[in-house]
Amino acid sequence: MLQPLRHIIPLTQTFQVLGIHFLEDEKVAYTLLTIHKKKDEFTLRKRIKTASLETVYKEIQTKHPLLLHFSGVGILHKKVVRTANYRKKLLFKANPDEFYFYELHQEESSFVSFCRKKIIDSHISAFTSKKYHVLNMAIGPFVVYALRSLLSENTIVSNASKLTFSKNKLLDFELSTSLETTKYKIDDLEFDTSEIALFALVIQHHIQEEALVIETSFLAQHKTDYTFFNATKTVGVLGILLLLAALLYGHFTLKKQQNLFAEKKAMMTQLTEANETVTLLELEKKNKETIVATSGLFHPKFLTQYFYEIGNSVEKNVVLTAIDITPLTKKIRDDKEVQFYKKQIHVEGVTTNDADFNNWIADLTAKTWVQKIEIEAYTQDRNQKKSFVIHLYF
């Protein structure tokens, strides 16, 4: 059943996924799985259940990525009708910015798990402070949606949640502390109710089901650090091999290498001269950019309101790719005066839904600071996506 996923998950990779299940009296139960894929075979190398965080620290390794799944006390789950601003209705008077939301969006309804950020952040910080690379996370049971096509069962139990599926859609869920422990078999792997969501997170991390949504931009730096960490190891090994090869080659071709060295030295002289020219040009450019920067046009206090209101008004099927406030009329040149489009904001993006785009334009037009909106371009590509360029006058 995993055959369709084999081309998506890297050829050889090990994933560590940790389940953090909150219990009463601030106790926590940990479930750790280490899943390895080599060529076309998946194996479960490690399965540990413990109440000790120190045990977890001893078992996970910094060289492999870490995925976190949160469940249990303090995490709420709801089925809601898909409407705008439904989060505020869920939270009453609470501030949505203080919560993480894990959402499963379907045509008419959404299933949501949410938890206060300070609870999640404290656990993530505990791992990142020890140099573990946390690349992704999930909250609640709805991540098992990623496994719906891999399991024959119509109901899936994850911890204390029972999810009912039909025709690849989630119909409903129920919570109970008396659900029986069930085993789920996927190829040669077997998971119980406390583990099935962990494997689903591994799959979701790679296939990125669009229906499952969580804001994890704060993990971007972790992903960058892990990429650099892996690259450093690879470069280090390759560097040693290349050094040994170069020494061996130089031993037998010393004279030839001396001639090459002389050629390289001459080339370096030319490059040095070219670099000096580039440095002067970059200095001139920096001086002009300093003039622009000190003009006040790009001060954060001047830009925050527009970035905030434009970004928060975006509809579901509209994605912004660029926002340029008071843009330059043309590229900076040494012999030309710097000029701007005054009181204009240029916005670029793509959409897959005309109605959402029109609603978004209507919302922008209604804002008090928007004087006029011009749509410069609205074109469709082969993938049914429509690219747009609009100008806002304020």
Short mmCIF file of C-alpha atoms in Angstrom, two decimals:
data_model
loop_
_atom_site.label_atom_id
_atom_site.label_comp_id
_atom_site.label_asym_id
_atom_site.label_seq_id
_atom_site.Cartn_x
_atom_site.Cartn_y
_atom_site.Cartn_z
CA MET A 1 0.00 0.00 0.00
CA LEU A 2 2.97 2.32 0.44
CA GLN A 3 4.10 1.86 -3.16
CA PRO A 4 2.60 5.21 -4.36
CA LEU A 5 4.62 7.01 -1.68
CA ARG A 6 8.02 5.52 -2.43
CA HIS A 7 8.92 8.09 -5.08
CA ILE A 8 7.99 10.96 -2.72
CA ILE A 9 9.97 9.95 0.36
CA PRO A 10 13.79 10.23 -0.09
CA LEU A 11 15.65 7.13 -1.26
CA THR A 12 17.44 6.61 2.05
CA GLN A 13 16.19 8.51 5.08
CA THR A 14 15.55 8.01 8.79
CA PHE A 15 12.71 9.84 10.52
CA GLN A 16 12.31 10.29 14.27
CA VAL A 17 8.75 11.09 15.31
CA LEU A 18 7.83 11.75 18.94
CA GLY A 19 4.33 11.65 20.36
CA ILE A 20 3.83 14.00 23.32
CA HIS A 21 0.57 13.04 25.06
CA PHE A 22 -0.54 15.34 27.89
CA LEU A 23 -2.13 13.63 30.91
CA GLU A 24 -3.81 14.91 34.05
CA ASP A 25 -1.72 16.56 36.81
CA GLU A 26 0.75 17.93 34.21
CA LYS A 27 2.13 14.45 33.49
CA VAL A 28 3.29 13.55 29.96
CA ALA A 29 3.52 10.22 28.11
CA TYR A 30 6.09 9.98 25.32
CA THR A 31 5.99 7.59 22.33
CA LEU A 32 9.06 7.53 20.08
CA LEU A 33 9.24 5.84 16.68
CA THR A 34 12.29 5.71 14.45
CA ILE A 35 11.28 4.81 10.91
CA HIS A 36 13.89 4.06 8.27
CA LYS A 37 13.45 3.79 4.51
CA LYS A 38 16.10 2.21 2.30
CA LYS A 39 15.27 1.78 -1.37
CA ASP A 40 11.73 0.36 -1.32
CA GLU A 41 11.67 -1.04 2.22
CA PHE A 42 10.32 0.63 5.35
CA THR A 43 11.48 -0.64 8.74
CA LEU A 44 10.64 0.35 12.30
CA ARG A 45 14.02 0.56 13.99
CA LYS A 46 12.94 1.89 17.37
CA ARG A 47 9.69 1.90 19.38
CA ILE A 48 9.84 3.38 22.87
CA LYS A 49 7.11 4.39 25.31
CA THR A 50 8.15 6.25 28.45
CA ALA A 51 7.14 8.92 30.95
CA SER A 52 10.73 10.20 31.21
CA LEU A 53 11.93 13.05 29.04
CA GLU A 54 15.53 12.18 29.90
CA THR A 55 14.98 8.74 28.36
CA VAL A 56 13.73 10.44 25.20
CA TYR A 57 16.83 12.63 25.07
CA LYS A 58 19.04 9.54 25.26
CA GLU A 59 17.22 7.76 22.45
CA ILE A 60 16.86 10.47 19.78
CA GLN A 61 19.81 11.55 17.66
CA THR A 62 20.71 15.00 16.35
CA LYS A 63 21.78 13.60 12.98
CA HIS A 64 18.18 12.68 12.08
CA PRO A 65 15.21 15.09 11.75
CA LEU A 66 12.63 15.15 14.55
CA LEU A 67 8.86 15.47 14.04
CA LEU A 68 6.56 16.21 17.01
CA HIS A 69 2.94 15.18 17.53
CA PHE A 70 0.92 16.69 20.41
CA SER A 71 -2.24 15.18 21.90
CA GLY A 72 -4.15 14.79 25.15
CA VAL A 73 -5.28 17.16 27.90
CA GLY A 74 -5.30 20.85 26.96
CA ILE A 75 -5.91 20.22 23.24
CA LEU A 76 -9.44 20.85 22.00
CA HIS A 77 -11.08 19.42 18.86
CA LYS A 78 -14.07 20.78 16.94
CA LYS A 79 -16.04 20.18 13.75
CA VAL A 80 -17.16 23.52 12.28
CA VAL A 81 -18.89 24.84 9.18
CA ARG A 82 -16.38 26.48 6.83
CA THR A 83 -16.94 30.21 7.32
CA ALA A 84 -14.74 33.26 7.55
CA ASN A 85 -13.38 34.13 11.00
CA TYR A 86 -14.61 30.84 12.48
CA ARG A 87 -11.59 30.84 14.83
CA LYS A 88 -12.93 33.82 16.77
CA LYS A 89 -16.25 32.02 17.27
CA LEU A 90 -14.39 28.97 18.60
CA LEU A 91 -12.38 30.97 21.10
CA PHE A 92 -15.07 33.44 22.23
CA LYS A 93 -13.07 36.29 23.79
CA ALA A 94 -9.65 34.62 23.61
CA ASN A 95 -6.97 35.92 21.25
CA PRO A 96 -6.49 33.59 18.22
CA ASP A 97 -2.83 34.68 18.04
CA GLU A 98 -2.21 32.82 21.31
CA PHE A 99 -3.18 29.45 19.81
CA TYR A 100 -1.84 26.96 17.25
CA PHE A 101 -4.51 25.49 14.96
CA TYR A 102 -4.24 22.16 13.11
CA GLU A 103 -7.01 22.13 10.50
CA LEU A 104 -8.53 19.64 8.07
CA HIS A 105 -10.51 21.55 5.44
CA GLN A 106 -13.19 19.76 3.41
CA GLU A 107 -15.85 21.14 1.10
CA GLU A 108 -18.50 22.02 3.66
CA SER A 109 -16.84 21.54 7.03
CA SER A 110 -13.52 21.81 8.81
CA PHE A 111 -12.10 19.73 11.64
CA VAL A 112 -9.87 21.70 14.00
CA SER A 113 -7.50 20.87 16.87
CA PHE A 114 -6.14 23.84 18.79
CA CYS A 115 -3.85 24.44 21.75
CA ARG A 116 -2.19 27.39 23.44
CA LYS A 117 1.14 28.30 21.85
CA LYS A 118 2.98 28.56 25.16
CA ILE A 119 2.36 24.86 25.83
CA ILE A 120 3.68 23.76 22.43
CA ASP A 121 6.55 26.27 22.34
CA SER A 122 7.91 25.16 25.71
CA HIS A 123 8.33 21.58 24.44
CA ILE A 124 9.82 22.63 21.10
CA SER A 125 12.31 24.89 22.90
CA ALA A 126 13.35 22.00 25.13
CA PHE A 127 14.46 20.02 22.07
CA THR A 128 15.98 22.85 20.02
CA SER A 129 18.05 23.95 23.03
CA LYS A 130 19.71 20.52 22.89
CA LYS A 131 20.44 20.87 19.13
CA TYR A 132 17.69 18.53 17.91
CA HIS A 133 16.25 19.55 14.52
CA VAL A 134 12.46 19.91 14.84
CA LEU A 135 11.24 20.13 11.22
CA ASN A 136 7.47 19.66 11.54
CA MET A 137 4.64 19.10 13.98
CA ALA A 138 0.97 18.14 14.21
CA ILE A 139 -1.70 18.64 16.85
CA GLY A 140 -4.55 16.22 17.53
CA PRO A 141 -5.88 13.21 15.61
CA PHE A 142 -6.80 14.71 12.24
CA VAL A 143 -3.33 14.16 10.74
CA VAL A 144 -4.35 10.50 10.23
CA TYR A 145 -6.34 11.84 7.25
CA ALA A 146 -3.02 11.44 5.36
CA LEU A 147 -3.36 7.64 5.77
CA ARG A 148 -6.98 7.29 4.59
CA SER A 149 -5.97 5.67 1.29
CA LEU A 150 -3.47 3.32 2.97
CA LEU A 151 -5.86 1.77 5.49
CA SER A 152 -8.86 -0.44 4.72
CA GLU A 153 -10.66 0.50 7.95
CA ASN A 154 -13.48 3.07 7.86
CA THR A 155 -12.78 4.03 11.47
CA ILE A 156 -9.38 4.92 12.87
CA VAL A 157 -8.69 5.34 16.59
CA SER A 158 -5.89 7.72 17.55
CA ASN A 159 -5.30 7.96 21.30
CA ALA A 160 -8.73 8.94 22.71
CA SER A 161 -10.26 9.96 19.35
CA LYS A 162 -12.29 7.81 16.99
CA LEU A 163 -12.47 9.10 13.38
CA THR A 164 -15.04 7.86 10.87
CA PHE A 165 -14.20 7.98 7.14
CA SER A 166 -16.26 7.36 4.00
CA LYS A 167 -15.09 7.66 0.39
CA ASN A 168 -11.78 9.22 1.42
CA LYS A 169 -13.52 11.91 3.49
CA LEU A 170 -13.72 12.38 7.24
CA LEU A 171 -17.38 12.28 8.29
CA ASP A 172 -17.13 12.79 12.03
CA PHE A 173 -15.16 12.05 15.19
CA GLU A 174 -15.82 11.25 18.81
CA LEU A 175 -13.77 11.46 21.98
CA SER A 176 -13.68 8.76 24.63
CA THR A 177 -11.28 7.53 27.27
CA SER A 178 -12.56 3.96 26.96
CA LEU A 179 -11.69 3.21 23.34
CA GLU A 180 -10.11 -0.17 22.75
CA THR A 181 -6.51 -0.38 21.58
CA THR A 182 -6.46 -1.32 17.89
CA LYS A 183 -3.58 -2.47 15.69
CA TYR A 184 -3.18 -1.06 12.17
CA LYS A 185 -1.04 -2.87 9.59
CA ILE A 186 0.51 -1.01 6.64
CA ASP A 187 2.72 -3.27 4.55
CA ASP A 188 5.07 -4.89 7.07
CA LEU A 189 4.62 -2.13 9.65
CA GLU A 190 2.16 -2.33 12.54
CA PHE A 191 1.02 0.58 14.72
CA ASP A 192 -1.30 0.87 17.71
CA THR A 193 -3.67 3.73 18.55
CA SER A 194 -0.94 5.78 20.24
CA GLU A 195 1.37 5.41 17.21
CA ILE A 196 -0.82 5.69 14.10
CA ALA A 197 -0.83 9.51 14.16
CA LEU A 198 2.97 9.51 14.42
CA PHE A 199 3.37 7.52 11.20
CA ALA A 200 0.72 9.74 9.58
CA LEU A 201 2.87 12.78 10.45
CA VAL A 202 5.88 11.21 8.70
CA ILE A 203 3.77 10.69 5.56
CA GLN A 204 2.19 14.17 5.75
CA HIS A 205 5.61 15.77 6.17
CA HIS A 206 6.50 14.49 2.70
CA ILE A 207 3.26 14.40 0.70
CA GLN A 208 1.90 17.70 2.08
CA GLU A 209 -1.84 17.06 1.81
CA GLU A 210 -3.33 20.47 0.97
CA ALA A 211 -6.43 19.78 3.09
CA LEU A 212 -4.27 19.61 6.25
CA VAL A 213 -3.11 23.04 7.38
CA ILE A 214 -0.92 24.28 10.24
CA GLU A 215 1.15 27.44 10.49
CA THR A 216 4.77 26.30 10.98
CA SER A 217 6.69 29.23 9.51
CA PHE A 218 8.45 29.55 12.87
CA LEU A 219 10.12 26.19 12.09
CA ALA A 220 11.68 27.50 8.86
CA GLN A 221 14.97 28.32 10.58
CA HIS A 222 15.10 24.76 11.98
CA LYS A 223 14.77 23.37 8.45
CA THR A 224 17.50 25.70 7.20
CA ASP A 225 19.80 24.68 10.06
CA TYR A 226 19.20 20.98 9.35
CA THR A 227 19.90 21.43 5.64
CA PHE A 228 23.15 23.21 6.50
CA PHE A 229 23.98 20.50 9.06
CA ASN A 230 23.61 17.75 6.44
CA ALA A 231 25.43 19.73 3.78
CA THR A 232 28.34 20.34 6.17
CA LYS A 233 28.70 16.61 6.84
CA THR A 234 28.54 15.78 3.13
CA VAL A 235 30.99 18.49 2.18
CA GLY A 236 33.33 17.40 4.93
CA VAL A 237 33.48 13.80 3.71
CA LEU A 238 33.77 14.83 0.08
CA GLY A 239 36.40 17.39 0.99
CA ILE A 240 38.62 14.76 2.60
CA LEU A 241 38.23 12.40 -0.36
CA LEU A 242 38.99 15.17 -2.83
CA LEU A 243 42.02 16.25 -0.81
CA LEU A 244 43.45 12.73 -0.80
CA ALA A 245 42.80 12.40 -4.53
CA ALA A 246 44.45 15.75 -5.20
CA LEU A 247 47.54 14.84 -3.18
CA LEU A 248 47.90 11.52 -4.99
CA TYR A 249 47.40 13.14 -8.35
CA GLY A 250 49.87 15.93 -7.52
CA HIS A 251 52.51 13.40 -6.49
CA PHE A 252 52.61 11.94 -10.00
CA THR A 253 52.02 15.11 -11.98
CA LEU A 254 54.02 17.73 -10.07
CA LYS A 255 55.40 19.50 -13.12
CA LYS A 256 52.03 19.74 -14.78
CA GLN A 257 50.51 21.11 -11.59
CA GLN A 258 53.22 23.77 -11.38
CA ASN A 259 52.30 24.96 -14.87
CA LEU A 260 48.63 24.95 -13.94
CA PHE A 261 49.47 26.91 -10.80
CA ALA A 262 51.16 29.59 -12.87
CA GLU A 263 48.11 29.79 -15.13
CA LYS A 264 45.78 29.96 -12.15
CA LYS A 265 47.91 32.68 -10.59
CA ALA A 266 47.60 34.76 -13.76
CA MET A 267 43.88 34.14 -13.76
CA MET A 268 43.66 35.18 -10.11
CA THR A 269 45.38 38.44 -10.96
CA GLN A 270 42.73 39.12 -13.59
CA LEU A 271 39.98 38.13 -11.18
CA THR A 272 41.41 40.42 -8.51
CA GLU A 273 41.28 43.35 -10.91
CA ALA A 274 37.74 42.45 -11.90
CA ASN A 275 36.77 42.11 -8.24
CA GLU A 276 38.09 45.58 -7.48
CA THR A 277 35.91 46.97 -10.26
CA VAL A 278 32.89 45.11 -8.92
CA THR A 279 33.62 46.40 -5.40
CA LEU A 280 33.57 49.99 -6.65
CA LEU A 281 30.29 49.42 -8.46
CA GLU A 282 28.76 47.79 -5.39
CA LEU A 283 29.88 50.77 -3.28
CA GLU A 284 28.15 53.15 -5.66
CA LYS A 285 24.99 51.04 -5.53
CA LYS A 286 25.15 50.90 -1.72
CA ASN A 287 25.43 54.69 -1.53
CA LYS A 288 22.29 55.08 -3.61
CA GLU A 289 20.46 52.45 -1.58
CA THR A 290 21.46 54.34 1.58
CA ILE A 291 19.85 57.47 0.18
CA VAL A 292 16.66 55.52 -0.46
CA ALA A 293 16.75 53.81 2.96
CA THR A 294 17.27 57.07 4.89
CA SER A 295 14.44 58.78 3.03
CA GLY A 296 11.98 57.19 5.47
CA LEU A 297 9.90 55.55 2.80
CA PHE A 298 10.83 52.07 3.96
CA HIS A 299 10.63 52.64 7.71
CA PRO A 300 8.83 49.69 9.40
CA LYS A 301 6.26 52.01 11.02
CA PHE A 302 5.34 53.29 7.56
CA LEU A 303 4.96 49.83 6.05
CA THR A 304 3.43 47.73 8.83
CA GLN A 305 -0.18 48.89 8.40
CA TYR A 306 -0.30 48.15 4.68
CA PHE A 307 1.47 44.79 4.89
CA TYR A 308 -0.82 43.77 7.77
CA GLU A 309 -4.11 44.79 6.15
CA ILE A 310 -3.26 43.43 2.68
CA GLY A 311 -1.96 40.12 4.07
CA ASN A 312 -4.86 39.57 6.49
CA SER A 313 -7.48 40.24 3.80
CA VAL A 314 -6.25 37.49 1.47
CA GLU A 315 -8.87 34.84 0.59
CA LYS A 316 -8.17 31.07 0.83
CA ASN A 317 -7.35 30.47 -2.85
CA VAL A 318 -5.28 33.64 -3.31
CA VAL A 319 -1.51 33.52 -2.77
CA LEU A 320 0.64 36.66 -2.77
CA THR A 321 4.14 36.45 -4.24
CA ALA A 322 5.25 40.09 -3.98
CA ILE A 323 4.21 43.36 -2.28
CA ASP A 324 6.10 46.49 -3.27
CA ILE A 325 5.20 49.72 -1.44
CA THR A 326 6.20 52.94 -3.23
CA PRO A 327 8.21 51.00 -5.84
CA LEU A 328 11.00 52.40 -7.95
CA THR A 329 9.92 53.55 -11.40
CA LYS A 330 13.07 51.94 -12.84
CA LYS A 331 16.32 50.34 -11.73
CA ILE A 332 18.89 52.52 -10.00
CA ARG A 333 21.58 53.78 -12.39
CA ASP A 334 24.69 55.77 -11.72
CA ASP A 335 23.72 58.63 -14.03
CA LYS A 336 19.99 58.81 -13.28
CA GLU A 337 17.91 60.33 -10.50
CA VAL A 338 16.12 57.86 -8.21
CA GLN A 339 12.34 58.07 -8.71
CA PHE A 340 9.33 56.30 -7.14
CA TYR A 341 5.70 55.60 -7.90
CA LYS A 342 4.31 57.82 -5.16
CA LYS A 343 1.45 56.55 -2.99
CA GLN A 344 1.24 53.25 -4.84
CA ILE A 345 1.47 49.61 -3.78
CA HIS A 346 2.14 46.95 -6.42
CA VAL A 347 0.91 43.47 -5.52
CA GLU A 348 1.60 40.25 -7.44
CA GLY A 349 0.23 36.74 -6.85
CA VAL A 350 -1.69 33.74 -8.13
CA THR A 351 -5.22 32.41 -7.61
CA THR A 352 -7.19 29.32 -8.54
CA ASN A 353 -10.62 30.78 -7.83
CA ASP A 354 -12.13 33.84 -9.54
CA ALA A 355 -14.73 34.34 -6.80
CA ASP A 356 -12.09 34.47 -4.05
CA PHE A 357 -10.05 36.92 -6.11
CA ASN A 358 -13.08 39.18 -6.69
CA ASN A 359 -14.01 39.04 -2.99
CA TRP A 360 -10.48 39.99 -2.06
CA ILE A 361 -10.49 42.97 -4.45
CA ALA A 362 -13.82 44.07 -2.99
CA ASP A 363 -12.41 43.86 0.57
CA LEU A 364 -9.39 45.95 -0.43
CA THR A 365 -11.57 48.54 -2.19
CA ALA A 366 -13.63 48.95 0.99
CA LYS A 367 -10.60 49.93 3.10
CA THR A 368 -10.57 53.61 3.98
CA TRP A 369 -6.98 54.19 2.93
CA VAL A 370 -7.40 52.68 -0.56
CA GLN A 371 -8.25 55.42 -3.07
CA LYS A 372 -8.26 53.30 -6.21
CA ILE A 373 -7.33 49.81 -7.47
CA GLU A 374 -6.08 48.99 -10.97
CA ILE A 375 -5.73 45.41 -12.25
CA GLU A 376 -2.76 45.48 -14.58
CA ALA A 377 -2.77 41.76 -15.44
CA TYR A 378 -4.93 38.69 -14.84
CA THR A 379 -3.71 35.75 -16.92
CA GLN A 380 -4.22 31.97 -16.76
CA ASP A 381 -1.48 29.38 -17.22
CA ARG A 382 -1.67 25.71 -18.27
CA ASN A 383 -2.20 24.56 -14.67
CA GLN A 384 -5.44 26.59 -14.36
CA LYS A 385 -3.67 29.04 -12.07
CA LYS A 386 -4.20 32.72 -12.77
CA SER A 387 -1.42 35.21 -12.22
CA PHE A 388 -2.30 38.80 -11.37
CA VAL A 389 -0.70 42.18 -10.90
CA ILE A 390 -2.69 44.96 -9.18
CA HIS A 391 -1.88 48.54 -8.25
CA LEU A 392 -3.31 50.12 -5.07
CA TYR A 393 -3.38 53.90 -4.74
CA PHE A 394 -3.48 55.37 -1.23
#
